[in-house]
Structure formats: C-alpha cells, structure tokens
Short mmCIF file of C-alpha atoms and ligand atoms in Angstrom, two decimals:
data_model
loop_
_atom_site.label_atom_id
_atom_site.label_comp_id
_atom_site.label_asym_id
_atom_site.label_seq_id
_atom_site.Cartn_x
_atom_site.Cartn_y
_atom_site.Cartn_z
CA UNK A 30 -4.12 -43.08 -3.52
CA UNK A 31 -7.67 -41.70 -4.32
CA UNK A 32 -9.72 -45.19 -2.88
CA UNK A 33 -7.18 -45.09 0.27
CA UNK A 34 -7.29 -41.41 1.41
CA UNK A 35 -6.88 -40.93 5.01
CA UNK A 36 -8.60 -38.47 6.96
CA UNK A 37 -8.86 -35.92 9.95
CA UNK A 38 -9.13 -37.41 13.42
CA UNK A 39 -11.74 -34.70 13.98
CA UNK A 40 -12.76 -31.44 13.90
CA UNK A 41 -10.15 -29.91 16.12
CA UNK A 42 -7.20 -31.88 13.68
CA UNK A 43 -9.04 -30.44 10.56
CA UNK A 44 -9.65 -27.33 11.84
CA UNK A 45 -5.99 -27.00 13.10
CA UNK A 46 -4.59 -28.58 9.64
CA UNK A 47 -6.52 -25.90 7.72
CA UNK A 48 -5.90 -22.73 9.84
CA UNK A 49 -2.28 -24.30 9.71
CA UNK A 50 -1.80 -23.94 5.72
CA UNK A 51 -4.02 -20.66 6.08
CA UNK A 52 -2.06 -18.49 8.73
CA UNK A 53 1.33 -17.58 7.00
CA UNK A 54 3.09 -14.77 5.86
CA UNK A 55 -0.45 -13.50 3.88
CA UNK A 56 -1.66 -12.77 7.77
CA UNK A 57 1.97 -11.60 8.90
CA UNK A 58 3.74 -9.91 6.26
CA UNK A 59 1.12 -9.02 3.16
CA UNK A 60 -2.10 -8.07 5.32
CA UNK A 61 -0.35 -5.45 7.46
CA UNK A 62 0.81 -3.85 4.25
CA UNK A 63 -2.27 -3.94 2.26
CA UNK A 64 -4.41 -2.36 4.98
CA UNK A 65 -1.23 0.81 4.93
CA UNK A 66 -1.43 0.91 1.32
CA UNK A 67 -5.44 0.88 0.67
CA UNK A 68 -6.51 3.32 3.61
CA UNK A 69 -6.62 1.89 6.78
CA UNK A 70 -9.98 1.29 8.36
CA UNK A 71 -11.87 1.02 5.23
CA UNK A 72 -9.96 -1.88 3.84
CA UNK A 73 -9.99 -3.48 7.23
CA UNK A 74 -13.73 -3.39 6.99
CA UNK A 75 -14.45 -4.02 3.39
CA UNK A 76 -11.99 -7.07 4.51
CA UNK A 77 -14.09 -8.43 7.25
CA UNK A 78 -17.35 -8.03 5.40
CA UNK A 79 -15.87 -10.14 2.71
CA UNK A 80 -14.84 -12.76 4.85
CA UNK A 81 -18.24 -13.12 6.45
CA UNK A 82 -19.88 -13.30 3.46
CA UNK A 83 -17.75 -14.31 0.27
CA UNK A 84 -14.98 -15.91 2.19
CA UNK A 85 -17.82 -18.02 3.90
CA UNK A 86 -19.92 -19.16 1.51
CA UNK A 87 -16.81 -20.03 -0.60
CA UNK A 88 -14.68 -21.72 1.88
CA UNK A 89 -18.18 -23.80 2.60
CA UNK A 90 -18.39 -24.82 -1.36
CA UNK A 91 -14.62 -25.69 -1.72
CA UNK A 92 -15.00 -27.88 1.08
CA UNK A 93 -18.02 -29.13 0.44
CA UNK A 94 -16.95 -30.06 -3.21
CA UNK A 95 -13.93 -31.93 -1.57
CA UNK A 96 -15.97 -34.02 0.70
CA UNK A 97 -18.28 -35.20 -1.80
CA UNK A 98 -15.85 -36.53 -4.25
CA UNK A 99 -13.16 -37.39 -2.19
CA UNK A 100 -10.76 -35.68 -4.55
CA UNK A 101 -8.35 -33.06 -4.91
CA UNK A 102 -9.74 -30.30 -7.35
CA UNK A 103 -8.85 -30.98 -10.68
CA UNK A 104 -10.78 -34.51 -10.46
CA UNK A 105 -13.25 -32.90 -8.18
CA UNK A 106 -14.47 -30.73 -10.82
CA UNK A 107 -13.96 -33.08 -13.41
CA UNK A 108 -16.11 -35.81 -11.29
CA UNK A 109 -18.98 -33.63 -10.85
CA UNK A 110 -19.50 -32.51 -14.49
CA UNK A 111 -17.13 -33.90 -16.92
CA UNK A 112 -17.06 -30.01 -19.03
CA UNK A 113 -16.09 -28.23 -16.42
CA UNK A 114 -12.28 -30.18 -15.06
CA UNK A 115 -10.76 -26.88 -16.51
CA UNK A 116 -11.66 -24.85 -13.33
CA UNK A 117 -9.85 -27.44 -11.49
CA UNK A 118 -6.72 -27.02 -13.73
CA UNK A 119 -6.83 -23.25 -13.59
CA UNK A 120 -7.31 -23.36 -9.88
CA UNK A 121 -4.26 -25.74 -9.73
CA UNK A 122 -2.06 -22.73 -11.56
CA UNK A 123 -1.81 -20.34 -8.97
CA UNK A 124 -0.11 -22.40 -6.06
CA UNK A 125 2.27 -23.06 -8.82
CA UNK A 126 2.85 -18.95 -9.23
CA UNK A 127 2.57 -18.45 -5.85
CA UNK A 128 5.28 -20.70 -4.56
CA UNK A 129 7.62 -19.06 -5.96
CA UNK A 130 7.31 -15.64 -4.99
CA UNK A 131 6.55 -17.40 -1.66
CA UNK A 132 10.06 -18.56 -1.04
CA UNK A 133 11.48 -15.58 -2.18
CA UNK A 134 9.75 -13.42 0.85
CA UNK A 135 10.33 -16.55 2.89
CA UNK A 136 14.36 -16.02 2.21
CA UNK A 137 13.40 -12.38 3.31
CA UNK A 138 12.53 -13.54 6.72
CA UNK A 139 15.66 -16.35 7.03
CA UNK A 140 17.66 -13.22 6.31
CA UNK A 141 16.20 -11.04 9.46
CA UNK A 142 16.07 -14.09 11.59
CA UNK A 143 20.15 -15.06 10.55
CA UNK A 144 20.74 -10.98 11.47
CA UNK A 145 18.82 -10.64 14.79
CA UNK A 146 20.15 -13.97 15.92
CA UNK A 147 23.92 -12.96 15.18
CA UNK A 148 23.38 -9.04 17.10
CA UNK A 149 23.05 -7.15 14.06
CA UNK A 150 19.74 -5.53 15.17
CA UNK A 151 21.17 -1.79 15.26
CA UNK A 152 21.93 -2.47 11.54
CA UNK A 153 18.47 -3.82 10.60
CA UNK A 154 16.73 -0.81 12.34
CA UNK A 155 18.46 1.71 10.03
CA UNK A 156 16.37 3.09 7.23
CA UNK A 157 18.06 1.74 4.04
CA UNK A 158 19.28 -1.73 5.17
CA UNK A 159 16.20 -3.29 3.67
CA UNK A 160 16.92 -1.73 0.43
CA UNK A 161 20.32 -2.46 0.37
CA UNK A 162 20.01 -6.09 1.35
CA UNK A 163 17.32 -6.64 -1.86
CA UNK A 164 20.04 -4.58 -4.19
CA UNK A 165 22.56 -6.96 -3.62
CA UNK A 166 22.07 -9.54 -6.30
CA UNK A 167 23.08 -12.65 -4.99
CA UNK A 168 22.35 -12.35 -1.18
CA UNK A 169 18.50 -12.61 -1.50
CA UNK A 170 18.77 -15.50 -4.07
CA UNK A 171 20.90 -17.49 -1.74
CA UNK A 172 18.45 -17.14 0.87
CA UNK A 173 15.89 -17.79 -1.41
CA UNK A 174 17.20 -20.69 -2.51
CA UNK A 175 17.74 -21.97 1.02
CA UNK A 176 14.00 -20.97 2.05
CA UNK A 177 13.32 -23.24 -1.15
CA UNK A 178 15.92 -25.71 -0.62
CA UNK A 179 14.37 -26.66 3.50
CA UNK A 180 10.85 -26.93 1.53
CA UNK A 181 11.32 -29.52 -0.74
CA UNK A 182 13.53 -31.40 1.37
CA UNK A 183 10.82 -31.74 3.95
CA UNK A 184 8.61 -32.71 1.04
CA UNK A 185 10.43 -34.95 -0.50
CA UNK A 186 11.41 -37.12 2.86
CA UNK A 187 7.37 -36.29 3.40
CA UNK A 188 8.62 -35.27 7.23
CA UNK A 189 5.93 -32.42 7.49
CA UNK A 190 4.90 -34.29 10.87
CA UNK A 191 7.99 -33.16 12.36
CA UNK A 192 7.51 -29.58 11.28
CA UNK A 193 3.61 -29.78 12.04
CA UNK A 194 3.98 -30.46 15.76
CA UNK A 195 7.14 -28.06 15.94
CA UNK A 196 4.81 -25.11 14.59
CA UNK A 197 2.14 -26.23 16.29
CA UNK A 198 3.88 -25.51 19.81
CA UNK A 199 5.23 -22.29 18.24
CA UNK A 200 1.60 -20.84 16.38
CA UNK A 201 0.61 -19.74 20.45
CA UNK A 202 3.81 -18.26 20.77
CA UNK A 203 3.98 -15.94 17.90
CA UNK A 204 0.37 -14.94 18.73
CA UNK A 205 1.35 -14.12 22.32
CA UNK A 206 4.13 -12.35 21.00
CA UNK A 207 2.37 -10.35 18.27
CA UNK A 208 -0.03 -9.40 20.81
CA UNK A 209 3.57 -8.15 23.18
CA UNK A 210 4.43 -6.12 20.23
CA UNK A 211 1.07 -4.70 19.48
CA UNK A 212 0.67 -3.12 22.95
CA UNK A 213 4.36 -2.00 23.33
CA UNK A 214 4.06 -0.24 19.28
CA UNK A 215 0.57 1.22 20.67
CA UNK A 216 2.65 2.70 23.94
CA UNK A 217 5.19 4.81 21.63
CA UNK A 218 4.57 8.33 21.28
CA UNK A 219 2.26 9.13 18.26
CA UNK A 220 0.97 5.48 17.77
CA UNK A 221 -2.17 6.08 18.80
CA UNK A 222 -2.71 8.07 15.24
CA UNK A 223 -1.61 4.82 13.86
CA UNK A 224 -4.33 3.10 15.55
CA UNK A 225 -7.11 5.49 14.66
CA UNK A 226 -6.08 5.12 10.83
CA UNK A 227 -5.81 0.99 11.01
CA UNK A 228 -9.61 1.22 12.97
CA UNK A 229 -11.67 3.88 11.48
CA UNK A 230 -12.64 3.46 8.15
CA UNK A 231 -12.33 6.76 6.53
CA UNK A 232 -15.05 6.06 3.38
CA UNK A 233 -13.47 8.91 1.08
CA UNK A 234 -10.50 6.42 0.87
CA UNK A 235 -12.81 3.96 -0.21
CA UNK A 236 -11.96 2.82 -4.47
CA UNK A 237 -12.71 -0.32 -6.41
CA UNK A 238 -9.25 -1.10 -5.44
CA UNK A 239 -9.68 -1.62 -1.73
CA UNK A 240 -12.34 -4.27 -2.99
CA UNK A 241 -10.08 -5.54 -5.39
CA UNK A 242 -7.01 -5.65 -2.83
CA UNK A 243 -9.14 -7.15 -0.35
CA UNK A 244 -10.57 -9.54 -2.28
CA UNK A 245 -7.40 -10.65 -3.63
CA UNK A 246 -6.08 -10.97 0.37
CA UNK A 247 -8.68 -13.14 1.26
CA UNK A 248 -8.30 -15.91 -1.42
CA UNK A 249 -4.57 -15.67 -0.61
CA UNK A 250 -5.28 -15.75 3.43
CA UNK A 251 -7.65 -18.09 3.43
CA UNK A 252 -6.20 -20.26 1.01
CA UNK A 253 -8.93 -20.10 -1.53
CA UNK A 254 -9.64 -20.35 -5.36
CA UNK A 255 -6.61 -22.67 -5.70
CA UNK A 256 -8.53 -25.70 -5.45
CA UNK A 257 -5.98 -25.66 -1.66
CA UNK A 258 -9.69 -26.08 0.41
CA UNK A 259 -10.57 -28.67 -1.65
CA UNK A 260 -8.15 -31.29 -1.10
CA UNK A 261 -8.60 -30.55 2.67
CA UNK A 262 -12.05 -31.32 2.33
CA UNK A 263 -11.33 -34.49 0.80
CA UNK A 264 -10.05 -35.08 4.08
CA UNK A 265 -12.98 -34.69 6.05
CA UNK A 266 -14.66 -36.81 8.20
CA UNK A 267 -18.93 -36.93 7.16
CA UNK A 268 -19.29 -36.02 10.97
CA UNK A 269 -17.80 -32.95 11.29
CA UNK A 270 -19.82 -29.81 10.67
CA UNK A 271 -18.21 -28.09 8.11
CA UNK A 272 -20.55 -24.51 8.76
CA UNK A 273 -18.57 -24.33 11.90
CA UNK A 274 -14.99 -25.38 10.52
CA UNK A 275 -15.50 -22.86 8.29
CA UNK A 276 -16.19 -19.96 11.30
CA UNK A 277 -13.35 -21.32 12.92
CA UNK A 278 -11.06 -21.13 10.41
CA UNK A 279 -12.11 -17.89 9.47
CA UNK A 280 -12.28 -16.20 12.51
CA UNK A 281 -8.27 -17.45 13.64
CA UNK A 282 -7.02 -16.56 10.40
CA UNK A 283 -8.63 -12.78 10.48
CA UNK A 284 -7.57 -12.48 13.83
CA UNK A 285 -4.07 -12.94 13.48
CA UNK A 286 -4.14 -10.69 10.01
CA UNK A 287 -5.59 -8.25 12.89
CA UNK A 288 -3.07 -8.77 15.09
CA UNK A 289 -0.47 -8.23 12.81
CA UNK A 290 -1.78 -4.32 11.17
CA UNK A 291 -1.91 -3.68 14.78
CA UNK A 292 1.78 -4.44 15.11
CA UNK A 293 3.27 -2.94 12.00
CA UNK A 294 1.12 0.06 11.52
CA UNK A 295 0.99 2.24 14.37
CA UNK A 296 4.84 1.48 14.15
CA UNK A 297 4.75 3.52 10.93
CA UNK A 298 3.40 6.52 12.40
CA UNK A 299 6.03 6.99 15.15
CA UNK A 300 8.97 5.35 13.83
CA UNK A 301 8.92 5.89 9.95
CA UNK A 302 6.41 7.80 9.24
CA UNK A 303 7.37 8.25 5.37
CA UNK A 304 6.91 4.73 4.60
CA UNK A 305 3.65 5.09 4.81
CA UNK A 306 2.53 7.07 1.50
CA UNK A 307 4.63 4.30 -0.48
CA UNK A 308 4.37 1.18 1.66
CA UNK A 309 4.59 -1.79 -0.35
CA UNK A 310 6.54 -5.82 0.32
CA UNK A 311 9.02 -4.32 2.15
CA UNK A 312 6.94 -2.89 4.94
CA UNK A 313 7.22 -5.42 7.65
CA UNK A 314 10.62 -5.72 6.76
CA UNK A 315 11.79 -2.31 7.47
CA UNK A 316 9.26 -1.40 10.75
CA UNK A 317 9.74 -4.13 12.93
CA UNK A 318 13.39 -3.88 12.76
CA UNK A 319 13.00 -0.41 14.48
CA UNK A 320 10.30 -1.15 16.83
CA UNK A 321 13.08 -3.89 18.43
CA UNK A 322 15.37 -1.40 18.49
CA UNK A 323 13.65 0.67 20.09
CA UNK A 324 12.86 -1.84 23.07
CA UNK A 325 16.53 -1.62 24.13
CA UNK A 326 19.99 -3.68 22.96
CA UNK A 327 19.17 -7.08 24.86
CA UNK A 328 15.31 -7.10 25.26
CA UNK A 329 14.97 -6.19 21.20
CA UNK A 330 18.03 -8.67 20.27
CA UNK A 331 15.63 -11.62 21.90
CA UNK A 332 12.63 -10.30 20.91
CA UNK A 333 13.17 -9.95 17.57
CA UNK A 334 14.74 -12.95 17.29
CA UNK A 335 12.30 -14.79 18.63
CA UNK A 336 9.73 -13.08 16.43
CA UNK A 337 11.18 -14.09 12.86
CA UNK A 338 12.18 -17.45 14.06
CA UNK A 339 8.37 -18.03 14.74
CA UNK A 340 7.44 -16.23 11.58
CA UNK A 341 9.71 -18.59 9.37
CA UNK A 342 8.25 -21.76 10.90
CA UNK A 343 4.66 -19.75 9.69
CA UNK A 344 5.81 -19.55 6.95
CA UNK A 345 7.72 -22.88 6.00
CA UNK A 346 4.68 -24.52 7.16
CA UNK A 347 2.49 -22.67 4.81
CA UNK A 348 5.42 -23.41 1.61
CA UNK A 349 5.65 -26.98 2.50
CA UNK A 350 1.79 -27.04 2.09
CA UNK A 351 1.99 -24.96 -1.13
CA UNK A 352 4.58 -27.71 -3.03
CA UNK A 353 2.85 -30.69 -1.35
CA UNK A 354 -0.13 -29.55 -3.57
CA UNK A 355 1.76 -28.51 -6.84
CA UNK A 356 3.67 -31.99 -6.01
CA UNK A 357 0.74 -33.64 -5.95
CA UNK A 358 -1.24 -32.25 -9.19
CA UNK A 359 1.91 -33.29 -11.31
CA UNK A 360 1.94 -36.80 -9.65
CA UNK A 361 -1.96 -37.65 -9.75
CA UNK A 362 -1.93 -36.48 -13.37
CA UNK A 363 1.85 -37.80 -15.20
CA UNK A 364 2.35 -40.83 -12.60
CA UNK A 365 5.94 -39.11 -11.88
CA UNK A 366 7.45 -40.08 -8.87
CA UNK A 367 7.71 -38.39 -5.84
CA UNK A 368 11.60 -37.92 -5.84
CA UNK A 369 11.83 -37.08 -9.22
CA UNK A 370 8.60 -34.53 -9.18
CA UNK A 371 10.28 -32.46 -6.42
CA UNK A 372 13.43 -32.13 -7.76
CA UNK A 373 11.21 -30.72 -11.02
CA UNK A 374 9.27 -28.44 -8.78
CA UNK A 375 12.28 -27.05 -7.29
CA UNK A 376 13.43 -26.62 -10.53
CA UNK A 377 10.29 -24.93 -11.31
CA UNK A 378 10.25 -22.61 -8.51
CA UNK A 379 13.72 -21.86 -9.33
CA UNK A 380 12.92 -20.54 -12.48
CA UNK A 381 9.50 -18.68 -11.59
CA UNK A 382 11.35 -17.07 -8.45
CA UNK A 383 14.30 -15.92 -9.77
CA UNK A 384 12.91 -13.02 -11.91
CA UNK A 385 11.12 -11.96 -8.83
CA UNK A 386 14.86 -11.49 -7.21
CA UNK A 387 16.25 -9.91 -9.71
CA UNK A 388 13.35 -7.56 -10.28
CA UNK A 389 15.24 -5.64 -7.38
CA UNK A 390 18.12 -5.39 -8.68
CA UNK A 391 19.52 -6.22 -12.24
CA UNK A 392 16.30 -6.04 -13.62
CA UNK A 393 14.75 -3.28 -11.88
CA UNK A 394 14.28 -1.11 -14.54
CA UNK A 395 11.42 -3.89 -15.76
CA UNK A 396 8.16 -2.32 -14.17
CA UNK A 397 4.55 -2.24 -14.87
CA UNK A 398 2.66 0.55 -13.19
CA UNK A 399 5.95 0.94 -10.72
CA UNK A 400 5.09 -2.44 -10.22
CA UNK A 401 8.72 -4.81 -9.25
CA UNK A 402 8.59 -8.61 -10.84
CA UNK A 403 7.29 -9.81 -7.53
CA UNK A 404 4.45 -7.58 -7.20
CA UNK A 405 3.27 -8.67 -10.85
CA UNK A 406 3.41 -11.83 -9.90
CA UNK A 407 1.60 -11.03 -7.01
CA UNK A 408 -1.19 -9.33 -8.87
CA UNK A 409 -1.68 -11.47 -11.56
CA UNK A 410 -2.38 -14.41 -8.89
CA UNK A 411 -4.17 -12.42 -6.31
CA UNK A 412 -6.01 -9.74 -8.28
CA UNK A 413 -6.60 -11.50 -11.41
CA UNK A 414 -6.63 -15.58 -11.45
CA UNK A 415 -8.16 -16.18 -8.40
CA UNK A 416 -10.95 -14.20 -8.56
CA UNK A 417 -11.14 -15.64 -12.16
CA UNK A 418 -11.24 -19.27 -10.53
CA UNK A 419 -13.67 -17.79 -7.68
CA UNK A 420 -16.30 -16.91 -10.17
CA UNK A 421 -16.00 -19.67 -12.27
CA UNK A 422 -16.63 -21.65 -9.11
CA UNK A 423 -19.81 -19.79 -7.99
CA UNK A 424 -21.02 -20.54 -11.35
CA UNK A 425 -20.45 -23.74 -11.69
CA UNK A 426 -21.70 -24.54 -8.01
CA UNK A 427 -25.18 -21.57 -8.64
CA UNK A 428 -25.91 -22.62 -12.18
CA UNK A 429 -24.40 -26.30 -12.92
CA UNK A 430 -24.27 -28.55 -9.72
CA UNK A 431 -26.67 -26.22 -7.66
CA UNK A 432 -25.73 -24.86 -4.68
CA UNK A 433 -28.93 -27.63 -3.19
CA UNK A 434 -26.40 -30.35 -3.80
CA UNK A 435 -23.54 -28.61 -1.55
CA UNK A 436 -26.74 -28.01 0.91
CA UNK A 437 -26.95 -31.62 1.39
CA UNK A 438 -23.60 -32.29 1.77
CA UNK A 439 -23.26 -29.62 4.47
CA UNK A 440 -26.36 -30.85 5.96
CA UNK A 441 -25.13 -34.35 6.86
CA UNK A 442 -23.76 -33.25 9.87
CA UNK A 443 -26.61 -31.10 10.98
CA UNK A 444 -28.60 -28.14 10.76
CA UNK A 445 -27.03 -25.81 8.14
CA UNK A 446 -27.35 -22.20 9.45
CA UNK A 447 -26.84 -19.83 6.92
CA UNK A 448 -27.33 -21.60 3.99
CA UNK A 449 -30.10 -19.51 2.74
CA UNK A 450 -26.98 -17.01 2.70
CA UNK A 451 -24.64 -19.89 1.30
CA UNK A 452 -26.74 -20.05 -1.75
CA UNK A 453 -27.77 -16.24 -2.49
CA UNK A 454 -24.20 -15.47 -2.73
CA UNK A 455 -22.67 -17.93 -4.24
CA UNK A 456 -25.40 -17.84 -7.19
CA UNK A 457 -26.07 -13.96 -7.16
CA UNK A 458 -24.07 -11.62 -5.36
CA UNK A 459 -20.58 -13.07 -5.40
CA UNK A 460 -20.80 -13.44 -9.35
CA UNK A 461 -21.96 -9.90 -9.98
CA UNK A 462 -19.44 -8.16 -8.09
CA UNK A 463 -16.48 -10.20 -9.19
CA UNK A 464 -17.25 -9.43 -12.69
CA UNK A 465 -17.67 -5.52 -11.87
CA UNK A 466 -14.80 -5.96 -9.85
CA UNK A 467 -12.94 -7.33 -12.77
CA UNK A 468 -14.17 -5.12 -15.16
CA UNK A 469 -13.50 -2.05 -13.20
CA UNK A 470 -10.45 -3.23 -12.47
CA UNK A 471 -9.11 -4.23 -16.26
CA UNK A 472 -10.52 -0.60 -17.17
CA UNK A 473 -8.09 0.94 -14.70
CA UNK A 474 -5.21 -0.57 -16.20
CA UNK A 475 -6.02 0.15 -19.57
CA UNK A 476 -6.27 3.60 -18.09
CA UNK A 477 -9.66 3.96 -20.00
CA UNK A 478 -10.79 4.87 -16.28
CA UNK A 479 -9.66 6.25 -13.02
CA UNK A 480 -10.02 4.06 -10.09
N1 LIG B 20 -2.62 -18.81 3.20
C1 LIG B 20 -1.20 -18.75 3.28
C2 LIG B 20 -0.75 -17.47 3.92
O1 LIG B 20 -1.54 -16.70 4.37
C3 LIG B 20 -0.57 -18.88 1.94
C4 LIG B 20 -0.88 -20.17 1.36
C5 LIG B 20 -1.64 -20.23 0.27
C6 LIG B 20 -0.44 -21.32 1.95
C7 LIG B 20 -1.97 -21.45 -0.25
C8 LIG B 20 -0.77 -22.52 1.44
C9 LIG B 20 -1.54 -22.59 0.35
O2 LIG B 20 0.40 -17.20 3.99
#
C-alpha cells in the first residue's frame, strides 16, 4: 500500500478532505462548552492566538513530515530517525481513546435527531430530559452502539465516498444554519449579555487552565498530535502549498468553533441561565433543545431537526475518519485483514466506550475531581497525551531532524512565509510552554498548587 498511495487531486480536494476530518463535534458540541466553562472571551482569545501560532507551525510540521516520507506516522517517524518510531506509536494511541468516547456523544446526537424528527421537541426543551435520558442505562448504549455500529460498517465496505459527497452538500447547510440560529439566540431578550461574555475577554478569568483547555481543544479540533495530519500529508501532491492549506484549514475550522459559542452561549444567558456556572458535555445538549422551542411548534420541530441531522453527518464523517486510522495502524503493523480488523476495533471501541456510558449511571459514583468516565477520558487524551505527543514532536522536528529540513519541504512549492515563525516555535516557544503547561497542570492535580 505504502509504494501505491494515491493522492489529492489538488489543493481544494486536500484542503476539503482535511477540514472534513477536522470540523466535527470538537467545533459543534465541545468548543461551545469549553469557552462557557473557562471564561468566555479569554479562552476564545487565548484559543485563537494558539491557533495562529502553535496550531500553525504544528499543523505545517505534521504535514510536512507526511509529505516527505509518504507515510502514515508511526513509519514516518520511524523513517526519519530510526530512535524516535515511539512518537509515532504514542501519537497513534489517542484516536484509539478518542473513538470511543466519540461514538458515545455521537449516540447523543442520533438520540436528539430520532426525538426532534418524531415531534418530541416540547420534551427535549424541558430542563431534566438530558439528565434523564443519560440515567437510563441502556438507552444511551443502544444508541451508542448504533452511532458505532453505522461507523464501522461504512469502514468496513470502505463506502466513505458515499458519505463524503453526502456531507459535503450538507457542511454549507449546517453553517448557514448555525449562522440562522446564532442571530435568532442573539435576538432573545438578555442574549446580548451572552454575547459580551463569549467576546470580551475578561483577563481576571484568565488560569493555566484556559491554556491548558485550549490547548487541549485545538489538537482535538484540528486533528493534531495523533499522527491524523500526517497521513493526510502523505497524501499530498509536491505542488500544493502547504503554508496556505494550513491557513485554510485553520481558519474554516475556527470559524465554525466560532459559530457554534455564538449559538449555544448567549442561549445560556436567556434560556438557562444556571447551566452556566456548571456547564460541562451536556451543554449543547440541553440549550439548543430550548432555543427550538422557543422558535414556535412547527418552525423549531424542522429546525431542529434539520440541525442534528446535519450535526450527525459532522460527526459520522469525523468517526469514520477516526477508525479508518486506528484500522489502518493495526493493519500496516499485524497484516490483519480489513474485515477481521474492524470487527476487532468495534470490539475495541465497545469496550473503551462502555465505561464512559455507564459513568452516568451505574457507575456514577466513580469520579475524579467530579470528573464522569467520559470526561477522564477526555482529559487524559486532550489535556495530557497530546500535548505529550505535541512536544515530543517539536523536539524531535527543533533538535533531531531540524526544523531546516521541514523548510525545504514546505519550500518546494514556493516562497515559505512565516517560516522564520515556523521554526522559533516549534524549537523554542512551543516546547517551553507545553512543559510549564504540563507541569502547572500535574501540580494542580496533585493539589500541591492552586490553578
Ligand atoms: N477534529 C474532529 C472534531 O473536531 C475530531 C477528530 C479527531 C476527527 C481526529 C478525526 C480525527 O470533531
């Protein structure tokens, strides 16, 4: 497979491929709750001055190590200096934890689509249906096994064309109708507070963990430090600028996470305004509902409909592309085949997701930090392995390879821009605040410090 891989047509189909496996529920469901939970403004901007910097220069050298070997990561790593394949294996761990916890919030939204679509909106906008719905034990499990069940199906007949061009025709549409949402949540009395809070960073808000959460949110976004970037790159064509892939990529992705705080948060402040102080997972789940409601019987019926329809196509498209990836680590590296790798995937996922389920219910009472299953599963991905795998990256690419040997890759399809930037962040800055990041962040648990 490696000596026959087959690539992008172009920019546009790389671009569109990438922001495809990058805009999922992280921009629709875990942003929107993030930016409630960690202050508003202030993790909106630590977030976008991340992206510009970090998020750039690492999306460049993921890429950029892709293209050069032609390989997906663990190889890619391992081609490049033989010592260091072990970043590549790491970074292949976390799609495998994040899948999944991935299909369990992906039942979530088969759930509210199956409810809006049979009229039982009214129920959905009441305060504790949420709750209720993730008590029950076996309900979410069955969806989540459905959510899971679609996945590898699609994987294992390898039909992702068919979903591709389906979500390609339905991406515009849930961006026109996030935007509907936004202005009509931004219209209800009170929202406008909402707005101020999601907008204007308010710096005494500002902790380690806003860095922390927002680092963690942009590996997960944008797909990084899970070796997802690389294999893409592998794709590329020599001719296409990656600098400008990158901004691209970047810049769709943020802007639907945008979109998306602007939909659910303002909707806090008018319609459930004590959600707010404790808004975790759930968040999306239990505003939007209301907001439909609130449009009227019919209109909010096909609205919301519409809305988590679109969301679980986002979504499947963004699983499929998870387990294609954990599919294909365990082929390239045991030989299995493809049928009999997905059925042991599933099987996987099966066992990995369920404890997240049942973290709401039979095993509630198992908490770390009034943190549920899912959430630890959640942090130890997004707040501890990937930046892990993101520094070990920088280091590898400031202090092994050089960042002068991504330079030249970039460089073969012109002029690269900011690569002065590229290489004082990957070798200096990014390193030094992940580790204080880290550090900080390990102390806080231990509770040696406050953060
Ligand atoms: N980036 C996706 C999202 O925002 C999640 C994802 C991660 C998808 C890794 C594929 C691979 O939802």
């Amino acid at each position: 497979m490696e000596n026959k891989r087959s690539s992008f047509t172009g920019k546009i189909g790389f671009v569109l491929a990438a922001a495809g496996s990058a805009v999922g529920l992280g921009n629709i469901w875990r942003f929107p709750y993030l930016a409630a939970k960690y202050g508003g403004g202030i993790f909106l901007l630590v977030y976008i001055v991340l992206a510009v910097t970090f998020g750039f220069a690492l999306m460049c050298a993921e890429i950029a190590i892709g293209r050069k070997t032609g390989k997906s990561a663990i190889s890619a790593f391992g081609d490049l200096c033989k010592r260091y394949k072990f970043i590549g294996v790491l970074a292949s761990v976390v799609p495998m934890l994040i899948l999944p916890y991935y299909c369990v919030i992906g039942g979530w939204v088969c759930k509210y689509s199956a409810v809006f679509l049979s009229g039982g909106m009214n129920d959905a906008a009441t305060a504790d249906f949420f709750g209720n719905f993730l008590e029950k034990t076996g309900e979410p499990i069955g969806w989540f096994f459905l959510f899971l069940g679609v996945t590898a199906v699609v994987v294992l007949f390898g039909v992702e064309k068919g979903i591709e061009r389906v979500s390609k025709f339905m991406m515009p549409i849930l961006i026109a109708l996030t935007i509907g949402i936004a202005v009509y949540t931004m219209t209800l009395p009170g929202a406008m507070d909402g707005v101020v809070y999601y907008i204007k960073p308010d710096f005494s808000k500002f902790s380690v963990n806003t860095v922390l959460g927002a680092m963690g949110q942009l590996f997960y976004s944008t797909s990084l430090a899970m070796g997802i970037m690389i294999t893409y790159g592998s794709y590329m064509k020599k001719e296409v600028s990656i600098e400008s892939s990158v901004k691209q990529i970047e810049l769709f992705d943020t802007g639907v996470a945008f979109l998306a705080g602007l939909m659910v948060i303002p909707a806090v402040y008018t319609l459930a305004p004590d959600s707010l102080g404790k808004s975790g997972p759930g968040l999306m789940f239990e505003t939007l509902p209301m907001v439909f409601n609130n449009i009227g019987q019919v209109g909010g019926t096909v609205i919301g409909s519409l809305f988590f329809v679109m969301v679980m196509f986002a979504a499947l498209t963004s699983s499929i592309s998870l387990m294609e990836t954990v599919v294909s680590i365990f082929r390239d590296r045991l030989g299995w085949s493809r049928k009999f790798t997905c059925i042991f995937v599933f099987g996987l996922c099966v066992a990995i997701g369920l404890p997240s389920c049942l973290g709401y219910n039979v095993w509630s009472g198992v908490t770390l930090a009034g943190n549920t299953i899912l959430d630890m599963f959640d942090t130890l991905t997004n707040s501890i392995l990937m930046p892990i795998v993101a520094l070990l990256t920088c280091l590898f690419v400031g202090y092994v390879i050089k960042p002068g040997t991504l330079s030249d890759e970039i460089e073969i399809s012109g002029k690269f821009k900011r690569k002065k930037l590229f290489e004082v962040i990957i070798k200096y800055i990014a390193p030094v605040c992940i580790v204080l990041i880290l550090i900080s962040s390990v102390l806080g648990i231990l509770g040696i410090i406050t953060i």
